[in-house]
Amino acid sequence: MAVIVAAAAPAAGAAERARWRVPPVLVVALLLVAVQVAVRAVVAGRGYFYWDDLILIGRSGTHPLLSAEFLGYDHDGHLMPGAFAVAHLSTDLAPLRWWPAAASLVLGQAIASLAVLRVLWLLLPRWAVLGPLTFFLFTPLTLPAFAWWAAGLNSLPLQAALAWVAGDAVRLVRSGERRYAVSGVAVTVLALLFFEKAVLVPFVALVTVVLALRSEGTPARSALRRGALLWQGSAVVLAVWAVAYAVLVRDRFAMPRADMVLELANHGVSWGVLPTLVGGPWRWERWNPSPPWADPPLALVVLGWLVVAAALVWSLRTRYRTGWVWVAAAGYVAASTAAMIVTRSGDETAYELARTLRYHTDSAVVLAIAAALVLAAPRRAPEAAAAPHRRIDAGTSTGHVDSATPHVGPAAPLRHRALPALAAALFIAGSLWSTATFTRAWVDNPTRAYLTNAEAALTARPAVPLLDQAVSVWVLLPVAHPHNMTGHVFAALPGHTEIGPATTELRILDDSGRLVPADLFAVRHALPGPIPGCGTLLTDRATPIPADGPLIPAEWTVQLNYFASAPGAVELRFPDGPFVRVPVDRGPGTVYARVPGGGDGLEARSGTPGTTVCVGGSPIGGVVPG
């Protein structure tokens, strides 16, 4: 007995060591993830706030976190309470500081990359994982959406959810354990809080399992039956979410002209997605204040098409039942293109919009999964070799190993290792060059200098009010109104000067963010009233003050020249606009007020009982640097 125990002890120890030994391929995969995250951290560190980021920050400074108006806001067709919550927490932590935003991007990228590694690990023989994983980690397809904080808050949770729920579906079908259904539904809910496109997450998971089973000759209904808990839970979630979306979000769908559809699709796929499959686009173009867009050489576009065609022919000739994998992958890219066209196109839409890549970012996850399904498919005879192939069998958590996929690990013949290694090296090199050129274009962002100068100016003299005004068009265009107003953008800035509708000292933030003296460029004048020595006497009723010509509806600035018997307030408006309360001091004075609206003149009334106010001729126009 002692001899048996003594002999068994080393065997047990070896088994225990083998159990905890990390497979070499997993070490390599994790190193690749670490390199990618490090590269993306450099990109994030060199980035800064851009466009919608300022809208998120401004709303975080003007609304409480736990309010329906904040979390349920329709942000240009997006329902994204989770993204708003992250933006609010980051702004509360460090108002108008980039590092919390950059940290959230890097953390989101790490989670998405690990989720993709997980699903590939479940679908492929071990060393074969590295091919699709390398593509996802380094493709520039995911780069523009990562660098832009507002876009990253949408796309990174979606990427993670696509991969994680597909992995949960695979585990559920293999093992039948309900925890994977619970996990998949929970992650779907979480992703929907960040991006409405997450409605596709359960469908991608279903198609992944169906195609994996189909490649083994198993009927698709097996995926429906084995994963029923996940599909049913997801259906309930999607139904509830659809009601919320219909109630909170205004419909922005439109069908553009046929020629625009074709051009946007061509720019998005041929000049956008395909070059990234071979490490492109290598070059980026940018005209501020627009984001960078891909500008690949024509040869790279042609190469992208040739590589896709060659991969298609190779997979159909060497693998069983991979045709539907290509159809599914192409369908997802087409769906992303269609979503971009019907939600973001218009008469003024530039075709370069489709080349910004952020509308196809999540396609990288789907393409990586599709590549894994192709590689995992059984090989056609007589080339089938005695090498492991992962099958999805019910009742196991690791799958069944058969002999369909050729060995691609270290023991494989040299010719089986050299070509994939060379292709991967060229792809990584091209992708890193594309990352470097993108970063160079991305840091050409006037927002950093503008915010830095404006913060210093707005906190230098907090006692002097600043007339609310639009920020520089190089930071936010007027189409973002009212989110492009100074009072909105800097609402979260601690200790800033009061920014409001009236001031006695006319100043303006110039295009560099510096506070400079300003003048009123008058286009009309409110006429003096008929009362000698007074002009127009204001009472508690609205008194018309005619102008010397009509004014179109806009945000106008009025130089109100007045005489008041005591400190108080005057209320001004255009006939079609709201009243704006303007403070006045005793005696003669001038105050500048921002009054929205238009018409043939102003209306004014005293806002303080017992205070007599006379108003003289008052210029109306726009504020310009002095």
XYZ file of C-alpha atoms in Angstrom:
626
model
C 0.000 0.000 0.000
C 2.819 2.406 0.903
C 4.444 1.687 -2.452
C 1.207 2.505 -4.286
C 0.775 5.755 -2.357
C 4.394 6.717 -2.966
C 4.020 6.051 -6.687
C 0.752 7.950 -6.903
C 2.030 11.063 -5.150
C 4.288 12.310 -8.000
C 1.527 11.618 -10.521
C -0.966 13.622 -8.471
C 1.518 16.471 -8.131
C 2.143 16.486 -11.872
C -1.594 16.542 -12.551
C -2.037 19.453 -10.166
C 0.802 21.372 -11.807
C -0.629 20.694 -15.249
C -4.002 21.946 -14.069
C -2.599 25.328 -13.056
C -0.088 25.664 -15.877
C -0.878 28.580 -18.201
C -0.843 27.475 -21.854
C 1.947 29.211 -23.816
C -0.538 30.430 -26.413
C -2.526 32.204 -23.684
C 0.645 33.944 -22.525
C 1.281 35.121 -26.092
C -2.341 36.239 -26.473
C -2.269 38.219 -23.225
C 1.002 39.828 -24.259
C -0.618 40.907 -27.525
C -3.530 42.383 -25.576
C -1.095 44.213 -23.291
C 0.760 45.659 -26.280
C -2.483 46.817 -27.868
C -3.723 48.431 -24.675
C -0.352 50.155 -24.242
C -0.501 51.537 -27.785
C -4.058 52.728 -27.276
C -3.048 54.315 -23.956
C -0.465 56.384 -25.834
C -3.137 57.443 -28.326
C -5.523 58.357 -25.511
C -2.822 60.218 -23.628
C -2.110 62.424 -26.626
C -5.800 63.037 -27.303
C -8.205 65.573 -25.886
C -11.871 66.518 -25.760
C -13.594 66.961 -29.108
C -17.075 68.108 -30.169
C -19.677 65.863 -28.448
C -17.339 65.465 -25.475
C -18.034 69.105 -24.609
C -21.774 68.500 -24.885
C -21.519 65.625 -22.414
C -19.423 67.741 -20.048
C -21.760 70.707 -20.348
C -24.839 68.649 -19.599
C -22.991 67.094 -16.649
C -22.473 70.602 -15.278
C -26.079 71.715 -15.766
C -28.078 68.610 -14.742
C -28.021 66.318 -11.712
C -26.789 62.800 -12.418
C -29.906 60.946 -11.294
C -32.456 62.870 -13.334
C -34.630 61.703 -16.207
C -33.803 64.847 -18.171
C -30.109 63.956 -18.016
C -30.100 60.170 -18.389
C -33.015 60.002 -20.834
C -31.773 62.787 -23.101
C -32.072 62.254 -26.862
C -28.497 62.926 -27.958
C -28.766 63.253 -31.719
C -30.701 59.998 -31.960
C -28.702 58.166 -29.293
C -30.245 56.817 -26.108
C -27.169 56.376 -23.898
C -27.792 56.849 -20.165
C -24.742 54.753 -19.287
C -22.459 56.985 -21.348
C -23.974 60.076 -19.748
C -23.441 58.583 -16.285
C -19.757 57.899 -16.993
C -19.346 61.429 -18.355
C -21.013 62.913 -15.270
C -18.868 60.911 -12.863
C -15.707 61.849 -14.764
C -16.698 65.518 -14.739
C -17.478 65.402 -11.029
C -14.105 63.803 -10.375
C -12.052 66.309 -12.379
C -14.023 68.976 -14.276
C -12.674 69.655 -17.765
C -9.657 67.405 -17.171
C -8.775 64.837 -19.796
C -7.235 62.113 -17.654
C -10.505 60.558 -16.360
C -11.814 60.387 -19.924
C -8.572 58.842 -21.174
C -8.608 56.328 -18.320
C -12.171 55.278 -19.147
C -11.186 54.730 -22.790
C -8.175 52.584 -21.913
C -10.188 50.555 -19.400
C -12.981 50.039 -21.933
C -10.483 48.928 -24.567
C -8.909 46.404 -22.200
C -12.314 44.922 -21.367
C -13.319 44.690 -25.030
C -10.020 43.062 -26.023
C -10.240 40.453 -23.257
C -13.843 39.700 -24.206
C -12.773 39.083 -27.805
C -9.933 36.831 -26.617
C -12.474 34.846 -24.578
C -14.851 34.159 -27.459
C -11.994 33.246 -29.809
C -10.588 30.931 -27.142
C -13.933 29.157 -27.046
C -14.212 28.796 -30.820
C -10.729 27.846 -31.989
C -7.899 25.392 -31.412
C -5.397 27.170 -29.252
C -2.695 28.559 -31.564
C -5.236 29.439 -34.242
C -6.642 32.027 -31.809
C -3.751 34.366 -32.525
C -4.777 35.160 -36.118
C -8.244 36.652 -35.540
C -7.078 38.119 -32.225
C -4.209 39.976 -33.894
C -6.617 41.415 -36.435
C -8.992 42.742 -33.798
C -6.288 44.113 -31.530
C -4.389 46.108 -34.125
C -6.800 46.945 -36.921
C -7.225 50.728 -37.348
C -10.932 50.060 -37.902
C -11.531 50.550 -34.166
C -9.110 53.460 -33.732
C -11.147 56.634 -34.520
C -14.042 55.648 -32.258
C -11.609 54.778 -29.474
C -9.794 58.130 -29.570
C -13.009 60.201 -29.458
C -14.364 59.965 -25.920
C -18.064 60.341 -26.771
C -17.758 57.743 -29.552
C -15.729 55.417 -27.338
C -18.422 55.503 -24.655
C -20.753 54.117 -27.315
C -18.531 51.690 -29.178
C -16.327 50.069 -26.528
C -19.206 48.648 -24.434
C -20.797 47.428 -27.674
C -17.600 45.665 -28.767
C -17.231 44.025 -25.368
C -20.880 42.927 -25.355
C -20.761 41.471 -28.869
C -17.843 39.266 -27.899
C -18.929 38.428 -24.356
C -22.519 37.449 -25.160
C -21.379 35.380 -28.138
C -19.012 33.590 -25.739
C -21.820 33.110 -23.234
C -23.986 31.630 -25.991
C -21.243 29.170 -26.880
C -20.785 28.169 -23.236
C -24.547 27.863 -22.708
C -24.984 25.599 -25.735
C -22.043 23.431 -24.664
C -22.777 23.103 -20.959
C -26.440 23.993 -20.509
C -25.561 26.010 -17.380
C -28.075 28.780 -16.758
C -25.481 31.217 -15.431
C -24.371 31.874 -18.992
C -27.897 32.879 -19.962
C -28.065 35.234 -16.967
C -24.665 36.684 -17.812
C -25.559 37.162 -21.481
C -28.815 38.958 -20.710
C -27.148 41.155 -18.088
C -24.361 42.201 -20.454
C -26.917 42.939 -23.177
C -28.782 45.237 -20.790
C -25.535 46.967 -19.852
C -24.562 47.496 -23.497
C -27.986 48.964 -24.320
C -27.363 51.635 -21.680
C -24.446 52.877 -23.772
C -25.501 52.427 -27.396
C -28.758 51.574 -29.128
C -26.874 49.462 -31.677
C -26.503 46.880 -28.908
C -29.894 45.549 -30.049
C -27.784 43.463 -32.435
C -25.845 41.740 -29.644
C -28.231 38.767 -29.122
C -28.568 38.279 -32.880
C -24.803 38.138 -33.351
C -24.602 35.593 -30.521
C -27.343 33.476 -32.088
C -25.753 33.554 -35.542
C -22.369 32.662 -34.042
C -23.741 29.528 -32.394
C -25.859 28.544 -35.396
C -22.903 28.815 -37.772
C -20.592 26.958 -35.388
C -23.076 24.098 -35.130
C -23.789 24.155 -38.847
C -20.114 23.734 -39.689
C -20.333 20.411 -37.824
C -23.527 19.392 -39.613
C -25.747 20.028 -36.576
C -29.204 21.523 -37.321
C -29.719 25.181 -36.444
C -32.673 24.319 -34.216
C -30.192 22.865 -31.750
C -28.845 26.371 -31.116
C -32.386 27.631 -30.551
C -33.214 24.820 -28.147
C -29.985 24.750 -26.149
C -29.772 28.529 -25.839
C -33.492 29.158 -25.313
C -33.028 30.890 -21.940
C -30.646 33.436 -23.447
C -32.825 34.130 -26.480
C -36.008 34.465 -24.423
C -34.387 36.763 -21.863
C -32.899 38.909 -24.606
C -36.274 39.168 -26.352
C -37.873 40.559 -23.181
C -35.040 43.057 -22.734
C -35.261 44.233 -26.329
C -39.026 44.665 -26.115
C -38.762 46.856 -23.007
C -35.892 48.831 -24.491
C -37.783 49.402 -27.769
C -40.650 51.034 -25.874
C -38.251 53.312 -24.002
C -36.456 54.262 -27.204
C -39.700 55.038 -29.035
C -40.858 57.279 -26.190
C -37.601 59.159 -25.571
C -35.948 59.473 -28.981
C -37.188 61.455 -31.953
C -37.188 59.617 -35.269
C -34.292 60.800 -37.455
C -34.459 58.212 -40.209
C -34.383 59.497 -43.773
C -33.826 57.974 -47.181
C -31.331 59.956 -49.253
C -30.970 59.988 -53.021
C -29.869 56.779 -54.719
C -26.587 58.304 -55.902
C -25.774 59.395 -52.338
C -26.524 55.885 -51.034
C -24.101 54.371 -53.522
C -21.372 56.930 -52.842
C -21.627 56.645 -49.062
C -21.565 52.850 -49.305
C -18.534 52.959 -51.613
C -16.648 55.391 -49.380
C -17.564 53.490 -46.233
C -16.668 50.001 -47.454
C -14.109 50.348 -50.258
C -12.256 53.381 -48.899
C -13.001 52.786 -45.229
C -13.374 49.195 -44.043
C -11.414 47.195 -46.632
C -8.055 48.989 -46.280
C -8.148 48.366 -42.528
C -8.231 44.621 -43.197
C -4.652 44.866 -44.472
C -3.345 47.402 -41.948
C -4.489 50.561 -43.728
C -5.405 53.221 -44.429
C -1.832 54.461 -43.699
C -2.914 58.049 -44.435
C -5.539 60.318 -42.875
C -6.918 63.661 -43.940
C -8.445 66.300 -41.700
C -10.041 69.709 -42.090
C -10.785 71.177 -38.683
C -13.253 71.161 -37.064
C -14.110 67.803 -38.691
C -12.551 64.542 -37.400
C -9.878 62.716 -39.411
C -11.013 60.421 -42.183
C -9.232 57.596 -43.979
C -7.365 58.573 -47.129
C -5.817 55.295 -48.369
C -3.904 55.068 -51.634
C -5.855 53.412 -54.436
C -3.419 50.478 -54.441
C -4.362 49.699 -50.839
C -8.073 49.730 -51.703
C -7.422 47.284 -54.538
C -5.266 45.136 -52.246
C -8.087 45.024 -49.699
C -10.532 43.720 -52.282
C -7.995 41.161 -53.553
C -7.289 39.863 -50.043
C -11.010 39.468 -49.320
C -11.548 37.686 -52.646
C -8.575 35.386 -52.053
C -9.726 34.568 -48.515
C -13.226 33.811 -49.797
C -11.968 31.460 -52.501
C -9.543 29.798 -50.078
C -12.200 29.189 -47.435
C -14.744 27.811 -49.903
C -12.177 25.465 -51.445
C -10.597 24.211 -48.223
C -13.388 24.374 -45.625
C -16.862 22.876 -45.401
C -19.937 25.073 -44.879
C -18.253 28.481 -44.625
C -20.338 30.295 -47.226
C -22.932 31.416 -44.700
C -20.178 32.765 -42.456
C -19.215 35.160 -45.237
C -22.843 36.076 -45.817
C -23.321 36.857 -42.124
C -20.146 38.962 -41.894
C -20.994 40.890 -45.050
C -24.547 41.362 -43.788
C -23.325 42.954 -40.565
C -21.063 45.375 -42.431
C -23.945 46.177 -44.795
C -26.297 46.758 -41.850
C -23.801 49.167 -40.268
C -23.465 50.998 -43.570
C -27.232 51.228 -43.960
C -27.634 52.539 -40.410
C -25.102 55.268 -41.133
C -26.834 56.239 -44.367
C -30.379 56.497 -43.007
C -29.426 58.292 -39.784
C -26.549 60.580 -40.768
C -27.075 61.559 -44.409
C -28.606 64.730 -45.772
C -28.273 67.203 -48.602
C -25.143 68.686 -47.022
C -23.516 65.377 -46.037
C -19.924 64.958 -47.224
C -19.005 61.504 -48.458
C -15.901 61.626 -46.255
C -18.229 61.031 -43.299
C -18.289 57.346 -44.251
C -14.493 57.212 -44.113
C -14.271 58.273 -40.474
C -14.716 54.525 -39.682
C -16.595 55.053 -36.418
C -19.833 53.758 -37.938
C -18.169 50.402 -38.660
C -16.049 50.042 -35.514
C -17.985 47.119 -34.047
C -17.629 45.233 -37.339
C -14.103 44.382 -36.169
C -15.548 42.053 -33.513
C -17.885 40.382 -35.986
C -15.107 39.947 -38.554
C -12.839 38.394 -35.911
C -15.576 35.936 -34.928
C -16.239 35.177 -38.608
C -12.550 34.460 -39.169
C -12.593 32.112 -36.182
C -15.611 30.252 -37.545
C -13.900 29.819 -40.918
C -10.686 28.560 -39.327
C -12.625 26.183 -37.065
C -14.661 24.682 -39.915
C -13.789 21.114 -41.019
C -11.296 20.868 -43.827
C -12.223 19.303 -47.116
C -10.696 15.883 -47.920
C -8.042 14.825 -48.741
C -6.356 17.706 -46.864
C -7.951 16.918 -43.509
C -5.226 16.183 -40.998
C -5.157 14.537 -37.630
C -5.191 17.779 -35.684
C -7.531 19.129 -33.052
C -10.784 20.802 -34.036
C -13.142 22.282 -31.476
C -16.745 21.168 -31.651
C -19.684 22.537 -29.709
C -21.214 19.575 -27.948
C -23.878 19.765 -25.305
C -22.901 18.609 -21.871
C -19.265 19.771 -21.990
C -17.670 23.081 -21.165
C -14.617 22.724 -23.330
C -15.975 21.224 -26.524
C -14.993 18.057 -28.356
C -11.713 17.660 -30.211
C -11.789 16.038 -33.643
C -9.422 15.948 -36.602
C -10.500 18.655 -38.984
C -8.251 21.664 -38.537
C -4.528 21.516 -39.308
C -2.086 22.036 -36.496
C -0.825 25.634 -36.403
C 1.180 25.599 -33.170
C 4.942 25.510 -32.670
C 5.132 21.890 -33.815
C 3.586 22.641 -37.201
C 5.745 22.398 -40.320
C 7.773 25.505 -41.074
C 5.722 26.348 -44.157
C 2.558 26.366 -42.032
C 4.116 28.871 -39.632
C 6.175 31.173 -41.830
C 3.427 32.537 -44.060
C 0.952 33.377 -41.249
C 3.761 34.910 -39.185
C 4.895 37.069 -42.122
C 1.316 38.155 -42.846
C 0.758 39.019 -39.186
C 4.012 41.005 -39.023
C 3.126 43.004 -42.134
C -0.394 43.619 -40.843
C 0.841 44.807 -37.439
C 3.466 47.048 -39.033
C 0.914 48.654 -41.349
C -1.597 49.033 -38.536
C 0.936 50.686 -36.232
C 1.892 53.098 -39.001
C -1.800 53.895 -39.539
C -2.121 54.431 -35.785
C 0.828 56.828 -35.775
C -0.480 58.858 -38.712
C -3.962 58.961 -37.203
C -2.593 60.199 -33.895
C -0.682 62.932 -35.687
C -3.917 64.091 -37.332
C -5.991 63.665 -34.161
C -3.780 65.869 -31.974
C -4.263 68.722 -34.456
C -7.157 69.833 -32.291
C -7.667 73.514 -31.351
C -9.917 72.543 -28.425
C -7.043 71.970 -25.989
C -5.564 75.466 -26.387
C -9.010 77.049 -26.411
C -10.155 75.400 -23.172
C -6.845 76.048 -21.437
C -6.914 79.767 -22.243
C -10.634 80.078 -21.527
C -10.331 78.418 -18.114
C -7.637 80.887 -17.101
C -9.659 83.846 -18.385
C -12.962 82.808 -16.823
C -11.461 82.321 -13.366
C -9.267 85.458 -13.342
C -12.067 88.013 -12.658
C -15.030 86.072 -11.250
C -16.805 89.267 -10.095
C -17.325 90.603 -13.637
C -20.183 88.837 -15.491
C -19.584 87.615 -19.017
C -22.259 87.794 -21.672
C -23.110 84.277 -22.766
C -21.866 83.651 -26.279
C -21.089 80.842 -28.683
C -17.666 79.257 -28.346
C -15.300 79.329 -31.309
C -16.549 77.611 -34.447
C -13.258 75.669 -34.400
C -14.468 74.029 -31.174
C -18.235 73.624 -31.713
C -20.196 74.705 -34.772
C -23.507 76.584 -34.400
C -25.420 73.400 -35.320
C -24.721 72.263 -31.743
C -26.742 75.172 -30.295
C -27.487 75.617 -27.407
C -24.698 73.263 -26.334
C -22.115 75.488 -28.038
C -22.762 78.369 -25.631
C -19.986 79.373 -23.229
C -22.280 79.044 -20.221
C -23.020 75.440 -21.172
C -19.491 74.307 -22.049
C -17.990 75.774 -18.864
C -20.889 75.079 -16.513
C -18.815 72.522 -14.581
C -15.726 74.766 -14.260
C -15.197 75.603 -10.561
C -14.860 79.289 -9.643
C -15.699 80.676 -13.061
C -17.155 84.115 -13.605
C -20.908 84.400 -13.894
C -21.930 83.707 -17.480
C -25.390 84.970 -18.254
C -27.660 87.029 -20.482
C -26.417 90.467 -19.395
C -23.229 92.363 -18.573
C -22.012 95.940 -18.235
C -18.586 95.170 -19.702
C -18.644 93.743 -23.196
C -15.959 91.079 -23.590
C -15.648 87.981 -25.716
C -13.618 84.779 -25.907
C -11.726 84.890 -29.183
C -10.885 81.854 -31.315
C -7.886 81.094 -29.113
C -9.984 81.174 -25.918
C -8.532 84.447 -24.646
C -10.886 87.031 -23.134
C -10.638 90.251 -25.140
C -12.597 93.548 -25.229
C -15.512 93.438 -27.652
C -17.713 95.811 -29.633
C -21.302 95.606 -30.739
C -21.662 95.476 -34.499
C -25.088 97.101 -34.901
C -27.402 96.053 -37.723
C -30.518 97.767 -36.343
C -31.381 100.367 -33.700
C -34.242 100.451 -31.237
C -35.653 103.944 -31.762
C -35.796 106.599 -29.012
C -39.219 106.973 -27.450
C -41.512 110.001 -27.680
C -41.113 111.306 -24.095
C -38.725 114.292 -23.951
C -35.776 113.689 -21.627
C -36.761 110.045 -21.185
C -37.412 108.282 -24.451
C -39.516 105.228 -23.596
C -40.893 105.015 -20.068
C -41.235 101.451 -18.858
C -44.043 100.233 -16.640
C -45.056 96.798 -15.427
C -46.718 96.218 -18.793
C -44.816 95.337 -21.945
C -44.068 98.507 -23.902
C -43.184 98.276 -27.613
C -39.854 99.788 -28.675
C -39.826 99.876 -32.505
C -36.614 99.238 -34.462
C -35.525 100.986 -37.631
C -35.940 97.742 -39.574
C -36.926 94.081 -39.220
C -34.667 91.461 -37.604
C -34.615 87.782 -38.539
C -34.909 85.283 -35.658
C -31.477 84.881 -34.070
C -29.531 85.406 -30.855
C -29.215 89.213 -30.829
C -27.277 91.435 -28.443
C -28.963 94.676 -27.348
C -27.029 97.661 -26.000
C -29.656 99.006 -23.618
C -29.092 102.680 -22.766
C -31.223 103.584 -19.756
C -31.850 105.873 -16.778
C -33.182 104.205 -13.613
C -34.534 105.797 -10.442
C -33.176 102.931 -8.311
C -31.396 99.591 -8.694
C -33.689 96.989 -10.199
C -34.287 95.036 -13.371
C -35.738 95.418 -16.834
C -37.262 92.590 -18.838
C -36.643 92.563 -22.602
C -37.888 90.413 -25.425
C -38.712 90.270 -29.092
C -42.420 89.768 -29.812
C -41.853 86.077 -30.633
C -39.343 85.365 -27.868
C -39.087 84.928 -24.093
C -38.418 87.753 -21.646
C -34.791 88.200 -20.573
C -34.231 89.771 -17.154
C -31.577 92.511 -17.260
C -30.240 94.172 -14.064
C -29.950 97.998 -13.984
C -28.272 100.400 -11.543
C -29.456 103.767 -10.317
C -28.863 106.663 -12.678
C -27.759 106.569 -16.317
C -26.122 103.409 -17.543
C -25.544 100.908 -20.315
C -26.059 97.192 -20.129
C -25.610 94.580 -22.850
C -28.232 91.857 -23.040
C -28.476 88.734 -25.174
C -32.055 88.495 -26.415
C -33.264 85.651 -28.683
C -35.912 86.216 -31.325
C -36.709 88.574 -34.163
C -39.288 91.012 -35.478
C -39.840 94.715 -36.005
C -38.670 95.800 -32.578
C -38.409 95.017 -28.873
C -40.809 94.886 -25.989
C -39.721 95.918 -22.490
C -41.166 96.268 -19.028
C -39.949 97.148 -15.576
C -39.080 94.091 -13.545
C -38.934 95.875 -10.167
C -42.044 97.519 -8.612
C -41.451 101.166 -7.740
C -38.442 101.580 -10.025
C -38.824 104.046 -12.910
C -36.755 103.254 -15.994
C -36.343 105.334 -19.136
C -34.866 103.726 -22.251
C -33.162 105.635 -25.034
C -32.051 104.600 -28.499
C -30.340 101.181 -28.322
C -28.226 99.434 -30.973
C -29.019 95.787 -31.812
C -26.519 93.465 -33.444
C -23.759 90.971 -32.839
C -20.679 90.945 -30.611
C -17.287 91.058 -32.320
C -13.754 91.383 -30.935
C -12.865 95.024 -30.318
